[in-house]
């Protein structure tokens, strides 16, 4: 195996693939990246057995085809440290990969390519095409609500719900829920639900480009595969049943509050400074045209914020974790935010407007 590649062409896909590789490995070969050369097409593969990523580079000239695995982190560090615009020559001699560029020469240890694991292919049951920018938006608007290391393992990920006319993603950690819906013709024949694990969601989000064009997605019984010209991403799916999220959505809340998103976000941020560091609770007192935000902590310190809102109706006092409200206000867009409430024990529904594509539910807390 022997070839020459431009440093700048190699660095981006190599960085992408190395991001999947775990730093602490149970199997030594999982710290390596698999390099496969076929003529003038070089593919780089990294995996942690849950997520697999293949990046592709087109070489200016054909090399001697072959395959080898080399330490991912060391190769990234070598390529980063070489000067911009240089060419890098790779060659395999005995059990070493020689990397040359200018007057620099490196010899890297290898492990047999035949031992490199790959996520087995199962037959895809559903296939659709979506724009990268659209999928990136869906993930960015909901990923913050995924659970982390919850014993209810199906919450440590994101639900993808496909139907012929829409793709919906939902994330919840039991205290809040985020949902975003893309209305598009997916050309799938039946409805399907799958749960993409947390690491898969975060890695895929990192890969998606706003100007990256279309992406083909195949869903199998136990994996999801997304393919573009530049990469192929594969993730195992979570084997579990996601909660019936629609039952969490508040039924006909009668207290509708409209307010400035930026004013509310600033007021909550200031009130949070003096909230209890452990529980992060703030108290909301709603009355005609006014929302009062109160926070205190065990040191007897208090914060009070008064925000003008568009609301007429009965008064209401309700408590929330201020971080959950700030997370939602951080991803919402537009000038106004719509907050729908029913009573002191009911959850809050936040959205941009009646025709927005996202819904957020935050459970109340007793203060």
Coordinates of C-alpha atoms in Angstrom, one line a residue:
X1 CA 0.0 0.0 0.0
X2 CA 1.5 3.3 -1.0
X3 CA -0.1 6.7 -1.9
X4 CA 0.3 10.5 -1.7
X5 CA -2.4 12.8 -0.3
X6 CA -2.7 16.5 0.3
X7 CA -2.6 17.3 4.0
X8 CA -5.5 19.7 3.8
X9 CA -7.7 17.2 2.0
X10 CA -6.9 14.5 4.5
X11 CA -7.3 16.5 7.7
X12 CA -11.0 17.2 7.7
X13 CA -12.2 13.5 7.2
X14 CA -9.5 12.3 9.6
X15 CA -10.7 14.7 12.3
X16 CA -14.3 13.6 11.7
X17 CA -13.4 9.9 12.0
X18 CA -11.1 10.3 15.0
X19 CA -13.9 12.0 16.9
X20 CA -15.8 8.7 17.0
X21 CA -12.8 6.8 18.4
X22 CA -13.0 6.5 22.2
X23 CA -9.9 7.5 24.1
X24 CA -10.2 4.7 26.7
X25 CA -10.4 1.4 24.8
X26 CA -11.2 -2.1 25.8
X27 CA -9.9 -3.4 22.5
X28 CA -6.6 -1.9 21.3
X29 CA -7.7 -1.9 17.7
X30 CA -10.6 0.4 18.5
X31 CA -8.0 3.2 19.1
X32 CA -7.0 2.8 15.5
X33 CA -8.4 4.2 12.2
X34 CA -8.8 1.8 9.3
X35 CA -7.3 3.2 6.0
X36 CA -8.5 1.5 2.8
X37 CA -7.1 2.5 -0.6
X38 CA -8.9 1.5 -3.8
X39 CA -7.2 3.1 -6.7
X40 CA -7.5 6.9 -6.1
X41 CA -10.2 6.6 -3.4
X42 CA -9.1 6.5 0.2
X43 CA -11.6 5.7 2.9
X44 CA -11.0 6.2 6.7
X45 CA -13.1 4.3 9.2
X46 CA -13.4 4.7 13.0
X47 CA -15.7 2.9 15.4
X48 CA -16.4 2.3 19.1
X49 CA -18.8 -0.6 18.3
X50 CA -21.8 1.6 18.8
X51 CA -21.1 4.3 16.2
X52 CA -19.1 3.8 13.0
X53 CA -18.0 6.6 10.7
X54 CA -16.4 6.3 7.2
X55 CA -14.8 9.4 5.7
X56 CA -13.7 9.5 2.0
X57 CA -10.9 11.4 0.2
X58 CA -10.3 11.5 -3.5
X59 CA -6.6 11.4 -4.3
X60 CA -5.1 13.4 -7.3
X61 CA -3.4 10.2 -8.5
X62 CA -3.9 6.5 -8.0
X63 CA -1.7 4.7 -5.5
X64 CA -1.0 1.0 -4.6
X65 CA -4.2 -0.3 -3.2
X66 CA -4.4 -2.0 0.2
X67 CA -5.6 -1.6 3.8
X68 CA -4.0 -1.0 7.2
X69 CA -5.0 0.3 10.7
X70 CA -2.9 3.0 12.5
X71 CA -3.4 4.9 15.8
X72 CA -6.0 7.5 15.2
X73 CA -4.9 10.2 17.7
X74 CA -1.2 10.1 16.7
X75 CA -2.0 10.3 13.0
X76 CA -4.3 13.3 13.6
X77 CA -1.6 15.1 15.7
X78 CA 1.1 14.4 13.0
X79 CA -1.1 15.8 10.2
X80 CA -2.1 18.9 12.2
X81 CA 1.5 19.7 13.0
X82 CA 2.7 19.5 9.4
X83 CA 2.7 22.8 7.4
X84 CA -0.4 23.8 5.4
X85 CA -0.4 23.0 1.7
X86 CA 2.1 20.1 2.0
X87 CA 1.7 16.6 0.6
X88 CA 2.0 13.5 2.8
X89 CA 3.3 10.2 1.5
X90 CA 2.1 7.0 3.1
X91 CA 3.7 3.6 2.6
X92 CA 3.5 0.2 4.4
X93 CA 6.6 -1.6 5.2
X94 CA 6.5 -4.8 7.2
X95 CA 4.3 -4.0 10.3
X96 CA 4.8 -0.2 10.2
X97 CA 3.3 2.7 8.3
X98 CA 5.9 5.2 7.1
X99 CA 4.6 8.8 6.9
X100 CA 6.8 11.3 5.0
X101 CA 6.4 14.9 4.3
X102 CA 9.3 17.2 3.3
X103 CA 12.1 16.5 5.7
X104 CA 9.7 14.9 8.3
X105 CA 9.5 11.2 8.7
X106 CA 7.3 9.1 11.1
X107 CA 7.0 5.4 11.6
X108 CA 3.7 4.3 13.1
X109 CA 2.8 0.8 14.6
X110 CA -0.1 -1.0 12.8
X111 CA -2.6 -3.7 13.7
X112 CA -4.1 -6.2 11.1
X113 CA -6.9 -4.7 9.1
X114 CA -8.7 -8.0 9.1
X115 CA -9.2 -7.6 12.9
X116 CA -11.0 -4.3 12.5
X117 CA -14.6 -4.7 13.6
X118 CA -17.5 -3.4 11.5
X119 CA -21.1 -2.9 12.5
X120 CA -22.9 -5.7 10.7
X121 CA -25.2 -4.8 7.8
X122 CA -28.9 -5.7 8.4
X123 CA -31.4 -5.2 5.6
X124 CA -32.8 -1.7 5.7
X125 CA -36.6 -1.5 6.2
X126 CA -37.1 2.2 5.5
X127 CA -35.2 4.6 3.3
X128 CA -35.6 8.4 2.8
X129 CA -33.7 11.5 1.7
X130 CA -33.4 14.7 3.8
X131 CA -31.4 17.9 3.5
X132 CA -28.6 18.1 6.0
X133 CA -29.6 21.6 7.1
X134 CA -33.1 20.4 7.9
X135 CA -31.9 17.4 10.0
X136 CA -29.3 19.6 11.7
X137 CA -32.1 22.0 12.8
X138 CA -34.2 19.1 14.1
X139 CA -31.4 17.8 16.3
X140 CA -30.2 21.2 17.5
X141 CA -33.7 22.1 18.7
X142 CA -34.3 19.0 20.7
X143 CA -30.9 17.3 21.7
X144 CA -30.6 19.3 25.0
X145 CA -33.6 17.5 26.4
X146 CA -32.0 14.0 26.1
X147 CA -31.3 12.2 29.3
X148 CA -27.7 11.4 30.4
X149 CA -27.0 8.0 32.0
X150 CA -30.6 7.5 33.0
X151 CA -31.5 4.0 34.2
X152 CA -34.4 4.2 31.8
X153 CA -32.0 3.6 29.0
X154 CA -34.5 4.5 26.2
X155 CA -34.4 8.1 27.4
X156 CA -30.7 8.3 26.7
X157 CA -31.3 9.1 23.1
X158 CA -33.7 10.6 20.6
X159 CA -36.9 9.3 19.1
X160 CA -37.1 9.5 15.3
X161 CA -40.7 9.1 14.1
X162 CA -41.3 8.7 10.4
X163 CA -44.5 8.9 8.5
X164 CA -45.2 9.5 4.8
X165 CA -45.6 13.3 5.3
X166 CA -43.2 14.2 8.1
X167 CA -40.1 13.4 10.2
X168 CA -40.5 14.2 13.9
X169 CA -37.8 14.0 16.5
X170 CA -38.5 13.9 20.3
X171 CA -36.2 14.0 23.3
X172 CA -37.1 13.8 27.0
X173 CA -35.4 13.2 30.3
X174 CA -38.6 12.9 32.3
X175 CA -38.6 16.5 33.5
X176 CA -38.9 18.2 30.2
X177 CA -39.7 17.3 26.6
X178 CA -38.6 18.8 23.3
X179 CA -40.2 18.0 19.9
X180 CA -39.6 19.3 16.4
X181 CA -41.4 18.3 13.3
X182 CA -40.3 18.6 9.7
X183 CA -43.1 18.4 7.2
X184 CA -41.8 16.8 4.0
X185 CA -42.5 14.0 1.6
X186 CA -40.3 11.2 2.9
X187 CA -41.8 8.6 0.5
X188 CA -42.0 5.9 3.2
X189 CA -44.8 3.5 3.1
X190 CA -45.6 3.1 6.8
X191 CA -45.0 4.8 10.1
X192 CA -41.9 3.8 12.1
X193 CA -40.3 4.8 15.4
X194 CA -36.6 4.3 16.2
X195 CA -34.4 5.5 19.1
X196 CA -30.9 6.9 18.2
X197 CA -28.6 6.7 21.1
X198 CA -27.1 9.9 22.7
X199 CA -23.6 9.4 21.2
X200 CA -25.1 8.7 17.8
X201 CA -27.1 11.9 17.9
X202 CA -24.2 14.1 19.0
X203 CA -21.8 12.6 16.4
X204 CA -24.3 13.0 13.6
X205 CA -25.0 16.6 14.5
X206 CA -21.3 17.3 14.4
X207 CA -21.1 16.0 10.8
X208 CA -24.1 17.8 9.3
X209 CA -23.4 20.9 7.3
X210 CA -25.9 23.8 6.6
X211 CA -24.8 23.8 3.0
X212 CA -24.1 20.1 2.8
X213 CA -26.9 19.1 0.4
X214 CA -29.0 15.9 0.6
X215 CA -28.3 12.9 2.8
X216 CA -29.7 9.4 2.3
X217 CA -30.8 7.6 5.4
X218 CA -31.5 3.9 5.8
X219 CA -33.2 2.5 8.9
X220 CA -32.7 -1.2 9.7
X221 CA -34.0 -3.3 12.5
X222 CA -31.1 -2.4 14.7
X223 CA -29.1 0.4 13.0
X224 CA -29.4 3.7 11.2
X225 CA -27.1 4.5 8.3
X226 CA -26.7 8.1 6.9
X227 CA -24.7 8.6 3.7
X228 CA -23.4 11.6 1.8
X229 CA -20.6 12.0 -0.8
X230 CA -18.2 12.8 2.0
X231 CA -19.1 10.3 4.7
X232 CA -21.1 7.2 5.8
X233 CA -22.3 7.3 9.4
X234 CA -23.7 4.2 11.1
X235 CA -25.2 3.9 14.6
X236 CA -26.8 1.1 16.5
X237 CA -30.3 1.8 17.7
X238 CA -31.5 1.6 21.3
X239 CA -33.6 -1.5 21.7
X240 CA -36.5 -0.2 23.8
X241 CA -39.9 1.5 23.6
X242 CA -40.0 5.3 23.9
X243 CA -42.8 6.7 26.2
X244 CA -46.0 7.8 24.6
X245 CA -44.9 11.4 24.4
X246 CA -48.2 12.9 23.2
X247 CA -49.8 12.0 26.6
X248 CA -47.3 14.5 28.2
X249 CA -48.5 17.5 26.1
X250 CA -50.9 19.7 28.2
X251 CA -54.5 19.3 27.3
X252 CA -56.2 22.6 26.6
X253 CA -54.3 24.9 28.9
X254 CA -56.4 28.0 29.6
X255 CA -53.7 30.5 30.6
X256 CA -51.9 31.8 27.5
X257 CA -49.0 34.2 28.1
X258 CA -47.2 36.0 25.2
X259 CA -43.9 37.7 26.0
X260 CA -40.6 39.0 24.5
X261 CA -38.2 36.0 24.2
X262 CA -35.1 38.1 24.8
X263 CA -36.6 40.0 27.9
X264 CA -37.7 36.7 29.5
X265 CA -34.4 35.0 28.8
X266 CA -32.5 37.9 30.4
X267 CA -34.8 38.1 33.4
X268 CA -34.5 34.3 34.0
X269 CA -30.7 34.5 33.7
X270 CA -30.5 37.2 36.3
X271 CA -32.9 35.5 38.7
X272 CA -31.0 32.3 38.4
X273 CA -27.9 33.9 40.0
X274 CA -29.6 33.8 43.4
X275 CA -31.6 30.6 43.0
X276 CA -30.7 27.5 45.0
X277 CA -27.6 26.0 43.4
X278 CA -28.8 22.5 43.9
X279 CA -32.5 22.7 42.9
X280 CA -32.4 25.8 40.6
X281 CA -36.0 26.7 41.4
X282 CA -37.7 29.9 40.5
X283 CA -41.3 31.0 41.4
X284 CA -43.5 32.5 38.7
X285 CA -46.4 34.8 39.8
X286 CA -48.7 35.6 36.9
X287 CA -51.3 38.4 37.0
X288 CA -52.8 40.8 34.5
X289 CA -50.1 41.9 32.0
X290 CA -47.3 41.1 34.5
X291 CA -45.1 38.1 35.1
X292 CA -43.1 38.2 38.4
X293 CA -40.1 36.0 38.7
X294 CA -38.8 35.2 42.2
X295 CA -35.7 33.3 43.4
X296 CA -34.1 32.7 46.7
X297 CA -31.4 30.5 48.2
X298 CA -30.4 29.1 51.7
X299 CA -28.3 32.2 52.4
X300 CA -31.6 34.2 52.5
X301 CA -30.7 36.1 49.3
X302 CA -33.5 37.0 47.0
X303 CA -34.0 38.1 43.4
X304 CA -37.1 39.6 41.9
X305 CA -37.8 40.4 38.2
X306 CA -40.9 41.9 36.7
X307 CA -41.6 41.4 33.0
X308 CA -44.5 42.9 31.1
X309 CA -46.4 40.2 29.2
X310 CA -49.6 39.9 27.2
X311 CA -51.9 38.1 29.6
X312 CA -55.4 38.7 31.0
X313 CA -57.0 36.2 33.4
X314 CA -56.8 34.7 36.8
X315 CA -53.6 34.9 38.8
X316 CA -51.3 31.8 39.1
X317 CA -48.2 30.9 41.1
X318 CA -46.0 28.0 39.8
X319 CA -42.4 26.9 40.3
X320 CA -39.9 25.6 37.6
X321 CA -36.3 24.6 37.3
X322 CA -34.9 27.8 35.8
X323 CA -32.2 25.9 33.7
X324 CA -35.0 24.0 31.9
X325 CA -36.7 27.3 30.9
X326 CA -33.4 28.8 29.8
X327 CA -32.5 25.8 27.7
X328 CA -35.8 26.2 25.8
X329 CA -35.5 30.0 25.4
X330 CA -31.9 29.4 24.1
X331 CA -33.1 27.3 21.1
X332 CA -36.3 29.2 20.3
X333 CA -36.2 31.8 17.6
X334 CA -38.3 34.9 16.8
X335 CA -39.3 37.9 18.9
X336 CA -42.1 36.4 20.9
X337 CA -42.5 33.2 23.0
X338 CA -45.9 31.7 23.8
X339 CA -46.3 30.1 27.3
X340 CA -49.4 28.0 28.0
X341 CA -50.3 27.0 31.6
X342 CA -53.3 25.4 33.3
X343 CA -52.7 25.3 37.1
X344 CA -49.9 25.2 39.7
X345 CA -49.5 21.4 39.2
X346 CA -49.7 21.3 35.4
X347 CA -46.8 21.4 33.0
X348 CA -45.9 24.4 30.9
X349 CA -46.0 24.4 27.1
X350 CA -43.6 26.7 25.3
X351 CA -43.5 27.5 21.6
X352 CA -42.7 30.3 19.2
X353 CA -46.2 30.8 17.8
X354 CA -49.2 28.8 16.6
X355 CA -47.5 27.9 13.3
X356 CA -44.0 27.0 14.7
X357 CA -42.5 23.6 14.1
X358 CA -41.3 23.0 17.7
X359 CA -43.0 22.3 21.1
X360 CA -41.4 22.2 24.5
X361 CA -43.0 20.9 27.7
X362 CA -41.5 21.7 31.2
X363 CA -42.8 19.9 34.3
X364 CA -43.4 22.2 37.3
X365 CA -41.5 21.8 40.7
X366 CA -42.8 22.3 44.2
X367 CA -41.0 25.2 46.0

